XYZ file of C-alpha atoms in Angstrom:
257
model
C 120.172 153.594 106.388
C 119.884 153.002 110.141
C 117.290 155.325 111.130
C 115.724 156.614 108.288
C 112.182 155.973 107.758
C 112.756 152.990 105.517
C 114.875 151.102 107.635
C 112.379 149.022 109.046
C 110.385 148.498 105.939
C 114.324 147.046 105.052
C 113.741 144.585 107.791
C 110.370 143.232 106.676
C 111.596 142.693 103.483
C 114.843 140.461 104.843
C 112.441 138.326 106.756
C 110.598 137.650 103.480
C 113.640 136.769 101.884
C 115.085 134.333 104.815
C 111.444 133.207 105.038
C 111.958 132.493 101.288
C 115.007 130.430 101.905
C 113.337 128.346 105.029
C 115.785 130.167 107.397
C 112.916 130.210 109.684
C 115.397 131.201 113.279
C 116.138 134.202 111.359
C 112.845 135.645 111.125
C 111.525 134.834 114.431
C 115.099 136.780 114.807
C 114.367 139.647 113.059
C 110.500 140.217 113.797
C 110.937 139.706 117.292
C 113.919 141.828 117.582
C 112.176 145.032 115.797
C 108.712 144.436 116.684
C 108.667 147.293 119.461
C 109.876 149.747 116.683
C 107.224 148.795 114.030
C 104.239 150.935 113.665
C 100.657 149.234 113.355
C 100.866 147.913 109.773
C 104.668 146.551 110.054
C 103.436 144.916 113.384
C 100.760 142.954 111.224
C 103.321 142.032 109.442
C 105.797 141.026 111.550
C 103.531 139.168 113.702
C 102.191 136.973 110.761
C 105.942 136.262 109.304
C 106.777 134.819 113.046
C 103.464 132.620 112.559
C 104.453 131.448 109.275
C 108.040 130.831 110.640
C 107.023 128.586 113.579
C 104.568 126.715 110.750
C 108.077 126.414 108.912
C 109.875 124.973 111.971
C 106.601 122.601 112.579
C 106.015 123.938 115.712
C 101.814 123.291 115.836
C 101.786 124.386 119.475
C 103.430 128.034 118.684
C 102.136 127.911 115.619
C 98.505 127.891 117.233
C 99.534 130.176 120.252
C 100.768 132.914 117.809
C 98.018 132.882 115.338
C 95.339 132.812 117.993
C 97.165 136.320 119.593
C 96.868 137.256 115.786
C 93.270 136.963 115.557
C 92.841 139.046 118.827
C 94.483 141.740 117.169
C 93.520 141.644 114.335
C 89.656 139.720 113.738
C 88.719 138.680 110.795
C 91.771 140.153 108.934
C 92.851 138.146 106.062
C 96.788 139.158 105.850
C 96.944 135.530 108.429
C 94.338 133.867 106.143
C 97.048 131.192 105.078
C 97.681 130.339 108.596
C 94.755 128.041 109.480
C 95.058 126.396 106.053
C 98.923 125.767 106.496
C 98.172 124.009 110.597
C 95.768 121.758 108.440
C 98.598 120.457 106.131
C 100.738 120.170 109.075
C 98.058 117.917 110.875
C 97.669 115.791 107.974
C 101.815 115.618 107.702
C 101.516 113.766 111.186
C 98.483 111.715 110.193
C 95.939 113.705 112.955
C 92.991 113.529 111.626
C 90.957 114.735 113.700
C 93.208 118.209 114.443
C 93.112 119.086 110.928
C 89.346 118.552 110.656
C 89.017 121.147 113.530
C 91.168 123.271 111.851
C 89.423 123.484 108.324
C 86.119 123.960 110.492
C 88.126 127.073 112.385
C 89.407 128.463 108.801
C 85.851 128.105 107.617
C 84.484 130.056 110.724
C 87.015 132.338 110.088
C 86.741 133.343 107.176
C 83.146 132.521 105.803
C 83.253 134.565 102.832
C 84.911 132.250 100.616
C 88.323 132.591 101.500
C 91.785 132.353 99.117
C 92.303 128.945 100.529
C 87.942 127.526 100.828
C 88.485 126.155 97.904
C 91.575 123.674 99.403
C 89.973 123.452 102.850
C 86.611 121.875 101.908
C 88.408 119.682 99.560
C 90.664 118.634 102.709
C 87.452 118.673 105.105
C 85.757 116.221 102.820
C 88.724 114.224 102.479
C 89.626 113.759 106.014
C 86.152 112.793 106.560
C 86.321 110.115 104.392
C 89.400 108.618 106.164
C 87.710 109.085 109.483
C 84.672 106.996 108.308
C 82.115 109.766 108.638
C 80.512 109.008 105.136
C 77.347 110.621 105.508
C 79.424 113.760 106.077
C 81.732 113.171 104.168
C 78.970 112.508 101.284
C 77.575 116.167 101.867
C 81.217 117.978 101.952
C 81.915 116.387 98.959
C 79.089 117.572 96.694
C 78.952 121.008 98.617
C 82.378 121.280 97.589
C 81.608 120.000 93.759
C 78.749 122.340 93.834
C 81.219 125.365 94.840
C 83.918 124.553 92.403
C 82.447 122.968 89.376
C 85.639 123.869 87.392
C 88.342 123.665 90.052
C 91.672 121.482 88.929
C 90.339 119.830 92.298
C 86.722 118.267 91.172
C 87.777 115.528 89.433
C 89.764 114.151 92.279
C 86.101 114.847 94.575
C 84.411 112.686 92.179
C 87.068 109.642 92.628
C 86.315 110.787 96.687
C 82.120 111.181 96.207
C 83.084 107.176 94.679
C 84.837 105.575 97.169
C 82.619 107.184 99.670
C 79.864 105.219 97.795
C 81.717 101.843 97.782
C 82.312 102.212 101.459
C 78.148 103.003 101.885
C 77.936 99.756 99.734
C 75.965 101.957 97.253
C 77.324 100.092 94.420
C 75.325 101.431 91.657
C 76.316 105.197 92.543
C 80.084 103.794 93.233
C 80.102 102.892 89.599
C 78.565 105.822 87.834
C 80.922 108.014 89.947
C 84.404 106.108 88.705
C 82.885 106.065 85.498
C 82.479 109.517 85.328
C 85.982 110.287 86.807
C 87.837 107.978 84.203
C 85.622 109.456 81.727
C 87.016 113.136 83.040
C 90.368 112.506 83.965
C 93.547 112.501 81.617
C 94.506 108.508 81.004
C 97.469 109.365 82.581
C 96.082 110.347 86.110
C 97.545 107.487 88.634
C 93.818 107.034 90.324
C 92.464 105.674 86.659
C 93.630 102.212 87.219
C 92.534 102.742 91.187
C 89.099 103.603 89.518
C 88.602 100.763 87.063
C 89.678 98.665 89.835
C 87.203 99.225 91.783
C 84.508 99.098 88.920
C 85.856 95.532 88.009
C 85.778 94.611 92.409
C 82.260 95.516 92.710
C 80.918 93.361 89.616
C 82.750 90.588 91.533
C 81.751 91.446 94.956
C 77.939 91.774 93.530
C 78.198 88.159 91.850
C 78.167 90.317 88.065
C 80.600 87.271 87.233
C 80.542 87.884 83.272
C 80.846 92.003 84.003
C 83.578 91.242 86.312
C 85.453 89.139 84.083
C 85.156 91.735 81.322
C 86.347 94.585 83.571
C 89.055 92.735 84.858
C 90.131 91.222 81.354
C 90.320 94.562 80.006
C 92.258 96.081 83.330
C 94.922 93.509 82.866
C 95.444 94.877 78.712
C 95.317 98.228 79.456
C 97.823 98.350 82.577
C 100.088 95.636 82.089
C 102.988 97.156 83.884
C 101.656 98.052 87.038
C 101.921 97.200 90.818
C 98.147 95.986 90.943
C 98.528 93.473 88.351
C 99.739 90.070 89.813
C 95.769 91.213 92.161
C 94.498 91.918 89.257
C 94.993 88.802 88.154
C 93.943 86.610 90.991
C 90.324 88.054 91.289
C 90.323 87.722 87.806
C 91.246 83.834 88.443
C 88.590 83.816 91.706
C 86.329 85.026 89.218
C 86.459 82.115 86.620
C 86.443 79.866 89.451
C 83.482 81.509 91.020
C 81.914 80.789 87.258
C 83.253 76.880 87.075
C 85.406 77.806 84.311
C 88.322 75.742 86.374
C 90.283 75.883 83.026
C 90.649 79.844 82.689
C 91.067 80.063 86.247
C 94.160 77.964 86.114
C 95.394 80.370 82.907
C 95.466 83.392 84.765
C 96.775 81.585 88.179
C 99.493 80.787 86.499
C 100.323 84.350 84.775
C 101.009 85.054 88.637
């Protein structure tokens, strides 16, 4: 069909489908190869497949170079939308904070009309946060995000975050209504509901609630006997009786270890 008006639409649609199959050379291949023969619309295409293809290939500085040129082009168009939010994850792949916090900030100054991806971005933004050690703002992203997405598959997961932000603040009281309220939200299957009663059972001990902690812990130990946190379980649980005098019940549990 080499020259007929749907020849290059052809060519878009072969980029998709090595794009598809991560054969990421081939579409920086084929976009840059018929690029000068696209009209305005195919460009825009093009020119966000050969983004998306240097994201693939994990590229950041490319990745960056092309999808600034992009928003010269073409401001505030949303056919690059998943750009910004795709740099993020590639940031947090190499552990750079502080890159992928700029980068949900640029998505969100992007595109500040709630965006396809907002919803992922402020969940990353207030995550990120959180690992930096920014807990006042990491406090407000969180419940601006809650507040946003009330129903997302994403706020029960910001309510184990708005927890441990707590715990880290030493608010202990709002720490403990928060797991509470995530265990009490969660499946019993979710891999963060032993993290959460954890922490629950760690702050009675940390805040001298010896008979609290011991109950906590007690009931941790019956409930997950199989996991990885249980031999630690166990010892604070020991620490705890000893803490109490209760030399006897420490020993019992030191030597479940």
């Amino acid at each position: 069909i080499a020259g007929r008006s749907d020849y290059l639409v052809a060519q878009i649609l072969a980029s998709q489908c090595c794009y598809a199959q991560k054969k990421f050379d081939e579409v920086l291949i084929l976009n840059q190869h018929f690029m000068p023969h696209f009209d305005m619309d195919q460009k825009k295409t093009g020119k966000f497949f050969i983004i998306m293809a240097w994201i693939g290939k994990k590229d950041i500085a490319r990745s960056i170079e092309n999808y600034q040129d992009f928003k010269k082009l073409y401001p505030k168009d949303k056919v690059a939308e998943g750009a910004p939010a795709a740099i993020v994850q590639l940031y947090l792949d190499l552990k750079k904070d502080e890159e992928a916090l700029k980068w949900c900030d640029e998505y969100l100054t992007d595109f500040p009309d709630k965006g396809a991806y907002e919803e992922q971005i402020l969940f990353y933004k207030a995550n990120i946060l959180t690992s930096l050690g920014k807990l006042e703002e990491a406090e407000k992203a969180t419940k601006e995000f809650i507040k946003k997405y009330p129903d997302s598959d994403l706020a029960t997961q910001a309510i184990f975050l708005t927890a441990e932000t707590a715990y880290k603040k030493k608010d202990y009281d709002a720490a403990i209504r928060s797991f509470r309220e995530y265990i009490e939200k969660t499946k019993k299957g979710s891999e963060r509901v032993p993290y959460a009663a954890y922490y629950i059972a760690l702050i009675c001990q940390e805040t001298k609630k010896y008979d609290d902690a011991i109950k906590e812990f007690t009931a941790w130990a019956k409930n997950y006997p199989d996991h990885k946190l249980l031999h630690s379980i166990l010892f604070l649980l020991a620490q705890t009786y000893e803490s109490k005098k209760d030399l006897a019940s420490a020993n019992v549990n030191y030597d479940r270890i």
